[in-house]
XYZ file of C-alpha atoms in Angstrom:
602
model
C 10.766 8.792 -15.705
C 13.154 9.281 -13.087
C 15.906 11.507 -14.005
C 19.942 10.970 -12.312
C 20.595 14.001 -10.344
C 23.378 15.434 -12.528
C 27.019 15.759 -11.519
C 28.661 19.053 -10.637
C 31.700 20.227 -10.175
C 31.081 21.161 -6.999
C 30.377 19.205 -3.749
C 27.663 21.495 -2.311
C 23.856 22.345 -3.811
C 23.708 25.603 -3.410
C 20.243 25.508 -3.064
C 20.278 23.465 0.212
C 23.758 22.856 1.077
C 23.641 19.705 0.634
C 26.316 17.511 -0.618
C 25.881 16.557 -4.452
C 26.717 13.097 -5.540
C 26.952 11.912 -2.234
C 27.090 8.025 -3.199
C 30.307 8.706 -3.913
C 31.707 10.432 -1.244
C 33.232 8.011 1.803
C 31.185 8.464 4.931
C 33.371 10.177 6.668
C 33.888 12.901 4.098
C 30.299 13.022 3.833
C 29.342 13.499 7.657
C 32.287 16.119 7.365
C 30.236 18.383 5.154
C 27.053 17.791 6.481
C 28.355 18.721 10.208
C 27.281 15.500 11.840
C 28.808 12.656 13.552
C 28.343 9.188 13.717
C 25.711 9.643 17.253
C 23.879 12.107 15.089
C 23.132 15.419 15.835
C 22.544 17.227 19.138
C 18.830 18.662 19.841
C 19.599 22.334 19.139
C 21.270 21.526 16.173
C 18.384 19.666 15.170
C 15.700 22.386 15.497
C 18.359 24.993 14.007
C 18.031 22.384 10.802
C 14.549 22.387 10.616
C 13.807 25.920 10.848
C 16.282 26.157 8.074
C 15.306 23.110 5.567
C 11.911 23.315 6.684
C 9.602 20.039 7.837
C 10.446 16.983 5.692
C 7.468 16.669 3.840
C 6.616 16.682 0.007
C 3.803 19.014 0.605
C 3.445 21.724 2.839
C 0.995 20.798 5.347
C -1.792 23.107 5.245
C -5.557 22.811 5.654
C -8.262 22.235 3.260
C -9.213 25.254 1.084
C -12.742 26.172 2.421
C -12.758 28.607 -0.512
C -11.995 26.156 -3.339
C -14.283 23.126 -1.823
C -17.020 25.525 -1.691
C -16.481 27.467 -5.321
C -16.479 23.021 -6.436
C -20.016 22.537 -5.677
C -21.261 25.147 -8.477
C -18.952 23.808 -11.730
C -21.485 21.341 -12.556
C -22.722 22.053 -16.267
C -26.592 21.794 -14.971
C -25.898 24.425 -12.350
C -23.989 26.559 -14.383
C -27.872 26.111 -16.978
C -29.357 27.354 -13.291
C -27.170 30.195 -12.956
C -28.071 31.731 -16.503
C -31.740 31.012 -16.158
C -31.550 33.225 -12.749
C -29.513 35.537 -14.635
C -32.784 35.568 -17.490
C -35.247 35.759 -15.313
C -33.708 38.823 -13.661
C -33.547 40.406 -16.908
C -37.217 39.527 -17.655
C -38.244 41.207 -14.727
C -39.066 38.023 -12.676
C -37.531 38.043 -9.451
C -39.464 35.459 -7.836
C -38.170 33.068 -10.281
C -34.274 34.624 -9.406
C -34.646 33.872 -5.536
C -36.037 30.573 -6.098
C -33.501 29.298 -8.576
C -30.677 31.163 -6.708
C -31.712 29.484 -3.136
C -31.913 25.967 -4.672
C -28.844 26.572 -6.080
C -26.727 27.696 -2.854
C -28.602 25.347 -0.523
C -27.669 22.278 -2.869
C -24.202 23.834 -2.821
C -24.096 24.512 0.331
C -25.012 20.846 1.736
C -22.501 19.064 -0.653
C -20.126 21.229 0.583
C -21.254 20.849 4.505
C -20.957 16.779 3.952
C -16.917 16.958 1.910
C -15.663 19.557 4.473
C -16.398 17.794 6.881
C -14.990 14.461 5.663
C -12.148 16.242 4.987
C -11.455 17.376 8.427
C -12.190 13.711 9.509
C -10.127 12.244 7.402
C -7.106 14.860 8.406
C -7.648 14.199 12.720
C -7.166 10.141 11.273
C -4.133 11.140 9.706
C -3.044 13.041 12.705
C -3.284 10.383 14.569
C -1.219 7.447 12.140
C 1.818 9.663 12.415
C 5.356 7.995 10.708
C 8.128 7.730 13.029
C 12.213 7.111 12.549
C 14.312 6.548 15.261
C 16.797 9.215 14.605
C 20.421 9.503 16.822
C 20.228 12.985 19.238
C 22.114 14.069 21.893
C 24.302 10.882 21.198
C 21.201 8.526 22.183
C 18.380 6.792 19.905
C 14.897 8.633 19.493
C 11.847 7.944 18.441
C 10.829 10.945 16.273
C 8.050 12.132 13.679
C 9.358 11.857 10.198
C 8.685 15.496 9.350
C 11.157 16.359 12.214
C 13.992 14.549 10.399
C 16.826 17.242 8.979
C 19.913 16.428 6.828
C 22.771 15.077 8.929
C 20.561 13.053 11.146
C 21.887 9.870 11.915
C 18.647 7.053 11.302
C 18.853 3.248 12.401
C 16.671 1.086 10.756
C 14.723 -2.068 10.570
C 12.629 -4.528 8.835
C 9.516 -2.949 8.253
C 10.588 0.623 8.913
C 10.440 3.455 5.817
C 13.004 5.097 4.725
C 12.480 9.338 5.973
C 15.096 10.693 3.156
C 17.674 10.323 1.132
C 20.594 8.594 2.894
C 24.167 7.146 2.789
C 24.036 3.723 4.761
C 27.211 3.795 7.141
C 26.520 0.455 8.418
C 24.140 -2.403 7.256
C 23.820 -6.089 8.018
C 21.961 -8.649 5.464
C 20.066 -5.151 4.632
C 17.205 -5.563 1.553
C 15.554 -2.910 0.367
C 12.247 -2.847 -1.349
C 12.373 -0.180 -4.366
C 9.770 -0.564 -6.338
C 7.931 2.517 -5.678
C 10.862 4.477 -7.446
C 12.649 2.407 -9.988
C 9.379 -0.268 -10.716
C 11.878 -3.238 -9.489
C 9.483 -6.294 -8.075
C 12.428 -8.115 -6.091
C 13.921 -6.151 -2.984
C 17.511 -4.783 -3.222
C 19.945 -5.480 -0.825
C 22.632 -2.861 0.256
C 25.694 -2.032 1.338
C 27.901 0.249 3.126
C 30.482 1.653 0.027
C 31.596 4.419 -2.574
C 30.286 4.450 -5.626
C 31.126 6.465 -9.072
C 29.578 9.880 -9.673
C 28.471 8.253 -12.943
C 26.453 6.005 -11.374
C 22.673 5.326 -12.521
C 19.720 5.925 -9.698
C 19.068 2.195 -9.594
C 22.474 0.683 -9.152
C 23.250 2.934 -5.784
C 23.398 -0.139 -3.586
C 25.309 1.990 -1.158
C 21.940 4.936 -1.347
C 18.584 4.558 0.464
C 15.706 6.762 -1.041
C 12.977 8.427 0.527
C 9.539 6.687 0.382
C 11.098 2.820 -0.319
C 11.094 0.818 3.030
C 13.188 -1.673 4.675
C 12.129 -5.458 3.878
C 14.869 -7.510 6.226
C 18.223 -6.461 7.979
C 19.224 -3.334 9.758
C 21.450 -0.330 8.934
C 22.413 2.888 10.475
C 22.696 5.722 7.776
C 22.907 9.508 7.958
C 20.274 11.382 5.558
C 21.733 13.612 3.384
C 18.179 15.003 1.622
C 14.884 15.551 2.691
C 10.804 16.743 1.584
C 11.255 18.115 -2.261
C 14.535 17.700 -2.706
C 14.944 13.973 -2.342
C 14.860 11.795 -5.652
C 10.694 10.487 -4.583
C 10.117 14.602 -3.814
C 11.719 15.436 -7.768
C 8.934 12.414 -8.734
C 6.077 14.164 -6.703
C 6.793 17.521 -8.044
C 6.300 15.919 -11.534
C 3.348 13.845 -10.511
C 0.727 16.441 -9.130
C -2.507 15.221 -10.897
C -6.091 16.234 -9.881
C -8.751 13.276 -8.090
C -9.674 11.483 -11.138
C -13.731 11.782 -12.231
C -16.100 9.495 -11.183
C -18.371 7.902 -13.217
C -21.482 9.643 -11.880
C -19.659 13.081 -12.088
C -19.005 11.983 -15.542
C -22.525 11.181 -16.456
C -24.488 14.103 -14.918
C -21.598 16.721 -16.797
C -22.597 14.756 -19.691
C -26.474 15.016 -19.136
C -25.938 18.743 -18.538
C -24.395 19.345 -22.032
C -27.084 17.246 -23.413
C -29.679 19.722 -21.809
C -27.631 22.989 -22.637
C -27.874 21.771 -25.993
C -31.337 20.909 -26.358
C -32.575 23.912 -24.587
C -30.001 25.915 -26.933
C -31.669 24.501 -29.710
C -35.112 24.781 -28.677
C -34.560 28.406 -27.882
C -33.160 29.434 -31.551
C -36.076 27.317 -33.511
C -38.790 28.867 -31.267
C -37.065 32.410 -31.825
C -36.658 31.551 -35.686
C -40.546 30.437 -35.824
C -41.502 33.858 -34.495
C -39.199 35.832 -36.180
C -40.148 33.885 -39.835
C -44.282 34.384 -38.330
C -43.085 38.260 -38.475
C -43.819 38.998 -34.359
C -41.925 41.449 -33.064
C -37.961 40.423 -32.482
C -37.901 42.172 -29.178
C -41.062 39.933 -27.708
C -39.818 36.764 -29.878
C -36.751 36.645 -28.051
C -38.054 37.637 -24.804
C -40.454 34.586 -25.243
C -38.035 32.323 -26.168
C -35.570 32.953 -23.140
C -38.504 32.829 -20.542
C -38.937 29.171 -22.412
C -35.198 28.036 -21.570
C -35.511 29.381 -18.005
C -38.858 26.977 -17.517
C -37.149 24.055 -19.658
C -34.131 24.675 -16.769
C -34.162 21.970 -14.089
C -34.448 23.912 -11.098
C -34.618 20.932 -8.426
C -32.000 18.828 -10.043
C -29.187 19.474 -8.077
C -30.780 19.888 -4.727
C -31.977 16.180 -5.261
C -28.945 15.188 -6.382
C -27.331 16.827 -3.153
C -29.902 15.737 -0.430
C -29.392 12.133 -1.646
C -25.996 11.789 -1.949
C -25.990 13.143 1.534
C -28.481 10.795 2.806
C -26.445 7.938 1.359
C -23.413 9.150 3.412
C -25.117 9.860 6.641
C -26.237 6.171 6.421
C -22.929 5.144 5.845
C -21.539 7.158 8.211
C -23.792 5.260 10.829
C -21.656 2.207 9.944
C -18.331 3.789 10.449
C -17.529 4.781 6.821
C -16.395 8.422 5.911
C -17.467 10.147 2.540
C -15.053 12.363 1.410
C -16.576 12.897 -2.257
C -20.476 12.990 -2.169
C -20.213 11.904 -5.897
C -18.432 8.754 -5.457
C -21.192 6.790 -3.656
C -22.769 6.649 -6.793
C -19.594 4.750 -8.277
C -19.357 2.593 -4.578
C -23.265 1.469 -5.643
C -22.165 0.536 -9.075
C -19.566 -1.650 -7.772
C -20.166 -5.622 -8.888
C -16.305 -6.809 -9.005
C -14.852 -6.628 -5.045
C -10.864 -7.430 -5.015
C -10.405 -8.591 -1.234
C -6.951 -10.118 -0.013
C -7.728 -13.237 2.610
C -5.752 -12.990 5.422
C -7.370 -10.387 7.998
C -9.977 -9.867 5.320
C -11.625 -12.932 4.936
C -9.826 -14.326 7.741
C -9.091 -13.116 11.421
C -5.537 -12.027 10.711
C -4.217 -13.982 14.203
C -1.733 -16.561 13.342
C -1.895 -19.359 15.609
C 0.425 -22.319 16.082
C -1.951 -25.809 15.267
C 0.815 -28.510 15.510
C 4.484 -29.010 15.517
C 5.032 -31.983 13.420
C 7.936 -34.458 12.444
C 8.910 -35.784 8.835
C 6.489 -38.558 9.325
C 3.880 -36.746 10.656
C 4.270 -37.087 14.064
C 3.591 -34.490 16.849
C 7.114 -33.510 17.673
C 8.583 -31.798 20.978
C 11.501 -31.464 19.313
C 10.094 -29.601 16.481
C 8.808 -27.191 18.404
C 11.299 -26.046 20.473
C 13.943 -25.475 17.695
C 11.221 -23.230 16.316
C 10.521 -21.697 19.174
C 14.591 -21.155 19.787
C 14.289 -19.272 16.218
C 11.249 -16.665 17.137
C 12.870 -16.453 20.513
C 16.198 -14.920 19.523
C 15.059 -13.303 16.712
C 15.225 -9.792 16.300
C 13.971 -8.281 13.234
C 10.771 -7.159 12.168
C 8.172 -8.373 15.032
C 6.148 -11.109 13.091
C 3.021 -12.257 13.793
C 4.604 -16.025 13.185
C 7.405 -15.606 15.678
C 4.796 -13.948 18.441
C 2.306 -16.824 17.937
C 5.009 -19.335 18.661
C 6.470 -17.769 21.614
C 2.583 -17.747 22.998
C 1.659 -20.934 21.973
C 4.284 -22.733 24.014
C 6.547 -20.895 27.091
C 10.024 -23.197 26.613
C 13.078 -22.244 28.972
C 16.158 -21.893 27.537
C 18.951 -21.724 30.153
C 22.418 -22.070 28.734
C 21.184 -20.697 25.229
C 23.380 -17.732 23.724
C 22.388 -15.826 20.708
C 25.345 -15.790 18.427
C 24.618 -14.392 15.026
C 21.146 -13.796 12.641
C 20.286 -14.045 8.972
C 16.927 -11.950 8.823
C 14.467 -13.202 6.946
C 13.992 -11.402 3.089
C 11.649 -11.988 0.458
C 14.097 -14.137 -1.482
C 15.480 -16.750 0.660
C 11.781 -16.716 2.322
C 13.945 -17.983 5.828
C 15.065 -17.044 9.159
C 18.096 -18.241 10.422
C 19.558 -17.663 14.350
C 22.712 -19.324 15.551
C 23.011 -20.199 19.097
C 24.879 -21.691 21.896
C 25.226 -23.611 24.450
C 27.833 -26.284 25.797
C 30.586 -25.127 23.479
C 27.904 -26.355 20.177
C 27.160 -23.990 18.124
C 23.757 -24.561 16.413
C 22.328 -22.951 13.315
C 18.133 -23.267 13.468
C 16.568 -22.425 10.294
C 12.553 -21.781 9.501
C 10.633 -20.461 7.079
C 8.689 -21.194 3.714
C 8.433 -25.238 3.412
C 10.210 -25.561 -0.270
C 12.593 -22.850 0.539
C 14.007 -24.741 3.655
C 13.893 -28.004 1.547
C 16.223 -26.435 -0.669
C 18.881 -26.490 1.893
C 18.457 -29.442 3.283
C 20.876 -32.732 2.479
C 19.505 -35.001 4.916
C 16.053 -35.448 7.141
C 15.950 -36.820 10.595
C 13.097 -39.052 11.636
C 11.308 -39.232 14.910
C 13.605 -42.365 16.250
C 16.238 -39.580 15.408
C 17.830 -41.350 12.235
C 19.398 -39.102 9.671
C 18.538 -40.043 6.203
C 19.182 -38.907 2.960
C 16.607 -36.147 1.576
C 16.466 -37.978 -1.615
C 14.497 -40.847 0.202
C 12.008 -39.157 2.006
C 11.254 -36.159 0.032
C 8.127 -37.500 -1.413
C 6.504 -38.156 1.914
C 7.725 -34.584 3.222
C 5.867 -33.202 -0.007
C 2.770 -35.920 0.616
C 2.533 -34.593 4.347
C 2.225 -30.895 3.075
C -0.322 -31.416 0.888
C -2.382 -33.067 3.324
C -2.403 -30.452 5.407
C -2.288 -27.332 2.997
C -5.268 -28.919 1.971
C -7.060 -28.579 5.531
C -6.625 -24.677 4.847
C -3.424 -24.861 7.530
C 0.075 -23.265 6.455
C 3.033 -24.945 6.884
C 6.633 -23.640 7.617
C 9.547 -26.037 7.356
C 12.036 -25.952 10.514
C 15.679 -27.404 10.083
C 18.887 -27.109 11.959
C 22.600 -27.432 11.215
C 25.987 -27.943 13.297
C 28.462 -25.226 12.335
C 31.236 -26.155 14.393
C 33.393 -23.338 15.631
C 31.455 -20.886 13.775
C 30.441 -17.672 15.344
C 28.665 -15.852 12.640
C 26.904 -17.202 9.763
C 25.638 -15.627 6.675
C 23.599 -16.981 4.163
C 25.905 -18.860 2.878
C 25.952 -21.046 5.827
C 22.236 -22.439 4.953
C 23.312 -25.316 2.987
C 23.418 -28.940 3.875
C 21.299 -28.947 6.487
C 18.896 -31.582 8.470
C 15.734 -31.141 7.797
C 13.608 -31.658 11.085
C 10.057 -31.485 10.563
C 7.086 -29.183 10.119
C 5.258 -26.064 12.167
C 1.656 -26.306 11.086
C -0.456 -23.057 11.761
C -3.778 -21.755 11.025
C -6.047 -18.225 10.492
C -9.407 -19.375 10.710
C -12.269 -17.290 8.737
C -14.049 -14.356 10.572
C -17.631 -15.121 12.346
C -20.338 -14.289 9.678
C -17.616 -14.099 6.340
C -20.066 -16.571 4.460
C -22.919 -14.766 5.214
C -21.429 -11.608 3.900
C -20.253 -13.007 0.745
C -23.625 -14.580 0.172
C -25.115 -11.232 0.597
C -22.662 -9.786 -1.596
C -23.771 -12.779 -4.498
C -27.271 -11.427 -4.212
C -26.578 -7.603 -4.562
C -25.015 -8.897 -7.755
C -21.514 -8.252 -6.823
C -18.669 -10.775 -7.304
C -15.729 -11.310 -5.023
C -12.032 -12.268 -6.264
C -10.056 -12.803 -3.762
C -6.515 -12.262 -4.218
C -4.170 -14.117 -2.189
C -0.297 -14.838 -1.937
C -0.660 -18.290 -0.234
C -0.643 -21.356 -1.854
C -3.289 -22.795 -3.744
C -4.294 -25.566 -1.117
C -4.578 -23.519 1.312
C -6.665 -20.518 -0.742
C -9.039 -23.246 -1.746
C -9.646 -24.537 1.398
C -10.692 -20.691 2.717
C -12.897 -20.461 -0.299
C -15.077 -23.510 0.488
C -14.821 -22.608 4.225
C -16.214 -18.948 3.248
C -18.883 -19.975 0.875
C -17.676 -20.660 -2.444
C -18.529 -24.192 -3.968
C -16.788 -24.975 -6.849
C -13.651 -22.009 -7.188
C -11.787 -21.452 -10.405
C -8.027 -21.360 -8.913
C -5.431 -19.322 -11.067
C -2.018 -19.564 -9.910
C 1.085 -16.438 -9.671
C 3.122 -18.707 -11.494
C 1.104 -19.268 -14.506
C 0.375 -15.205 -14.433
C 4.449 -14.611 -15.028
C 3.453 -16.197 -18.543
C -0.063 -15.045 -19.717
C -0.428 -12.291 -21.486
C -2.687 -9.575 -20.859
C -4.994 -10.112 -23.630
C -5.615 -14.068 -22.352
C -6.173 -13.277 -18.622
C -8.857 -10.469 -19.560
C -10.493 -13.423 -21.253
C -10.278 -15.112 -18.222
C -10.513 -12.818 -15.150
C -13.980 -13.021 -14.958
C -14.303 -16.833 -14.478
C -11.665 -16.704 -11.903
C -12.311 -16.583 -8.164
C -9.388 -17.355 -6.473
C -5.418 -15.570 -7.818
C -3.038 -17.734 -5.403
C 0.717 -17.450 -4.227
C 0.270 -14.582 -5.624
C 2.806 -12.366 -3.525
C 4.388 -9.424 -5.434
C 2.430 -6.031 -5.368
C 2.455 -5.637 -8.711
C 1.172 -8.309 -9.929
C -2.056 -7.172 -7.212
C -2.095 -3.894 -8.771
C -1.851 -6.092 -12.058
C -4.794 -8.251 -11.269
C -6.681 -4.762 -9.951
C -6.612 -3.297 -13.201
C -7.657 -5.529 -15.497
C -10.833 -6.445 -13.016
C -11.390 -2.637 -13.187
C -11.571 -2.819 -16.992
C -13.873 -5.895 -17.357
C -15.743 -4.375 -14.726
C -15.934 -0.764 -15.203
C -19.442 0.650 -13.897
C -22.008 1.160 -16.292
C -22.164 5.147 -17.486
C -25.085 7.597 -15.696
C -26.702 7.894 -18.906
């Protein structure tokens, strides 16, 4: 649960200096207290901060514990049984038996420990080199900085796409949405504003606050950060949230088969020594007998085979570019037979590329394709991969063009709108998913450049989609308005427009895909794939990438079923389409891990 930070009389923490209840400070009182300015702080400054606050991280970074990995090899049940048979057979005199068992047990410990160290120090050089950056206002101009570097009173500009580095007051913002869901569970992306809010006011309705660890979805802003590492709202979560790597499966099973010997050799041990004792031999040599029996019912080799194969497994798979961090989860890898796989880039190439520009009738259109390409052109948000494969696919001049004004695409409208210029006409050019631009649209212009009514030709726009959604292509609708004098729009302006025709693209399926999947259908493991495009265009991948005859559920009839109905179903299902918020994936994820949980050790 996420708890409010809670109101004080006071505007400073003394813990950090920091102000409290910042949301509902105004942002110049705010930049007041934190000793900043609008162009951020200078460089000095800067480093004075961060020697002060320390690095903006939620954990401090420090190496693996060589100690702890090492102590982790030798908790196992079975070679704790190992380590009190060596202890026996030292007391029984036979240290032969002590060496052997203790060098079995070390050398096993030793080479699962070998394999995860190592891992581990691959895995941290790959984090090394994926390092976060914000660009942060120093010295009065914009930097590109690491987001451990960032200290309170820094002065951030963001974009689509970009994460948020702390807790921040947004000083400016423009058609800014925010996706949240990380901290308050929200699916739809929040948009926010520059403002004051009440002290009083609840975590998720501070449209004027931007938390650390939620990330820009469309828009821009400028905002200074007033929090960072622990003692931002996501660090209070982390603190709260520090769990331990869950066990695996195998880990589970051979703990389990270790009780199961302790107690059979536990047992054993006290009916032999009771036999003797009742058969009136001496207690001293009954007992003596008894323990040498536990140390030879003690499976010496156990965990040295154990070891040497798990680390076999992962040198193989480290010969096809895969890094082992836990030697005990290949075991739970091999037991997989459910394989959740997105399409695009997965099953796919990932490179968008522009197949046709088409008119309402179905026409290849010039026109078309130059109003599209005027919208990636001038637009400046996120870098798409949409927008870039336009601007390849055809190089249009556009002298006398002037950029005006942008509505950045969000997860809502699902559409891009740029106003330009050019001979005094101001033109509004709007793209983006082909129902969402529909819905805006009051009219349609045909290829002999007739307006008509949308009414009348709505069913053949809809016809002409399906046709081609189901050749596996996507299509994005493009439309364009007059706005008269206008010289800014908002999304407001997006209304009664002319519909102009379609931009058809494709991602075709990676060399070899069927192949893979085929092999995958023989090793007894079945694929889901998980997709938020429509369910044309899904089911024409699936038959391109080897499946026959696909059971298609759709995102919309998930937002109704139960859980209880699609566990009875998940299994028969091979394709989830449009389905496009992440926790609905994470949804989908779970439930296939439950109906698909690998089978025990034992």
């Amino acid at each position: 649960m996420i708890m409010q930070l809670f109101n004080n009389s006071k505007r400073i923490d003394p813990k950090n200096q920091t102000p409290l209840a910042f949301w509902s400070l105004p942002p110049a009182e705010l930049l007041t207290q934190l000793k900043t300015t609008p162009q951020g702080l200078t460089g000095d400054e800067a480093r004075q901060r961060l020697e002060r606050y320390g690095s903006n991280l939620l954990l401090p970074r420090k190496r693996s514990d060589a100690l702890a990995l090492l102590l982790a090899q030798f908790k196992s049940p079975i070679t704790l049984i190992l380590l009190f048979a060596a202890g026996l057979s030292f007391f029984l005199h036979e240290h032969v038996n002590v060496f052997i068992i203790l060098a079995i047990v070390f050398i096993s410990g030793l080479l699962g420990f070998w394999q995860e160290r190592g891992a581990a120090n691959a895995i941290e050089k790959l984090l090394a080199i994926v390092q976060i950056k914000a660009m942060v206002m120093r010295d009065r101009n914009p930097r590109e900085i690491p987001v451990e570097e960032i200290v309170p009173g820094d002065v951030i500009i963001l974009n689509s796409g970009d994460i948020i580095p702390g807790d921040c007051l947004i000083l400016e913002s423009k058609d800014l949405f925010v996706d949240e869901a990380t901290l308050t569970g929200e699916t739809y992306p929040v948009e926010k504003l520059a403002g004051e809010l009440l002290k009083e006011t609840q975590l998720g309705q501070r449209n004027n606050t931007l938390f650390m660890g939620t990330h820009v979805v469309s828009g821009s802003a400028k905002a200074v950060v007033v929090r960072t590492g622990t003692e931002t709202e996501f660090g209070k979560v982390s603190e709260r949230l520090k769990l331990r790597p869950p066990e695996t499966e195998f880990e589970r099973g051979v703990r389990r088969f270790g009780y199961f010997l302790m107690e059979i050799t536990m047992l054993l041990v006290i009916s032999i020594f009771a036999i003797n004792a009742y058969m009136a031999r001496p207690v001293l040599e009954s007992l003596l007998f008894s323990l040498a029996l536990a140390v030879g019912l003690t499976p010496q080799l156990l965990p040295a085979i154990i070891s040497v194969n798990l680390a076999h497994g992962a040198k193989r798979m480290a010969l096809q570019k895969v890094i082992v961090k836990r030697l005990a989860s290949i075991e739970n890898f091999g037991s997989m037979n459910v394989l959740c796989s997105d399409k695009t880039g997965t099953l796919t190439e990932g490179i968008v590329r522009v197949h046709s520009a088409l008119d309402v009738e179905g026409k290849e259109s010039e026109k078309v394709l130059f109003y599209a390409y005027l919208n990636a052109f001038f637009e400046t948000g996120f870098t798409n991969p949409i927008d870039s494969a336009i601007r390849s696919f055809s190089q249009f001049k556009v002298p006398g063009y002037q950029k005006l004004d942008e509505v950045p695409y969000d997860f809502i409208r699902k559409r891009l709108s740029i106003l330009v210029k050019k001979d005094n006409k101001h033109l509004m050019v709007t793209k983006g998913a082909l129902q969402n631009v529909l819905a805006v649209c009051s009219s349609a212009e045909t290829s002999d450049g007739k307006i008509l009514d949308i009414v009348t030709i709505k069913e053949q726009i809809l016809q002409s989609f399906e046709e081609q959604s189901s050749k596996g292509l996507r299509i994005l609708g493009v439309a364009y308005r007059n706005v008269g004098s206008d010289s800014l729009i908002t999304k407001d302006h997006e209304a009664a427009m002319i519909f102009l025709g379609f931009l058809v693209l494709f991602d075709p399926p990676k060399p070899g895909i069927a192949d893979t999947i085929n092999q995958l259908s023989h090793l007894g493991i079945s694929l889901k794939i998980i997709t938020g495009d429509n369910k044309l265009v899904a089911e024409n991948v699936s038959h391109q990438v080897g499946f026959s005859n696909p059971q298609i559920l759709m995102g919309s009839d998930l937002r109704v079923m139960s859980d209880e109905a699609l566990l009875k179903q998940v299994n028969d299902i091979n394709i989830f389409a449009e389905v496009e918020e992440f926790e609905y994936k994470l949804k989908f994820m779970f439930l296939l891990t439950v109906v698909a949980r690998p089978a025990p050790f034992l």
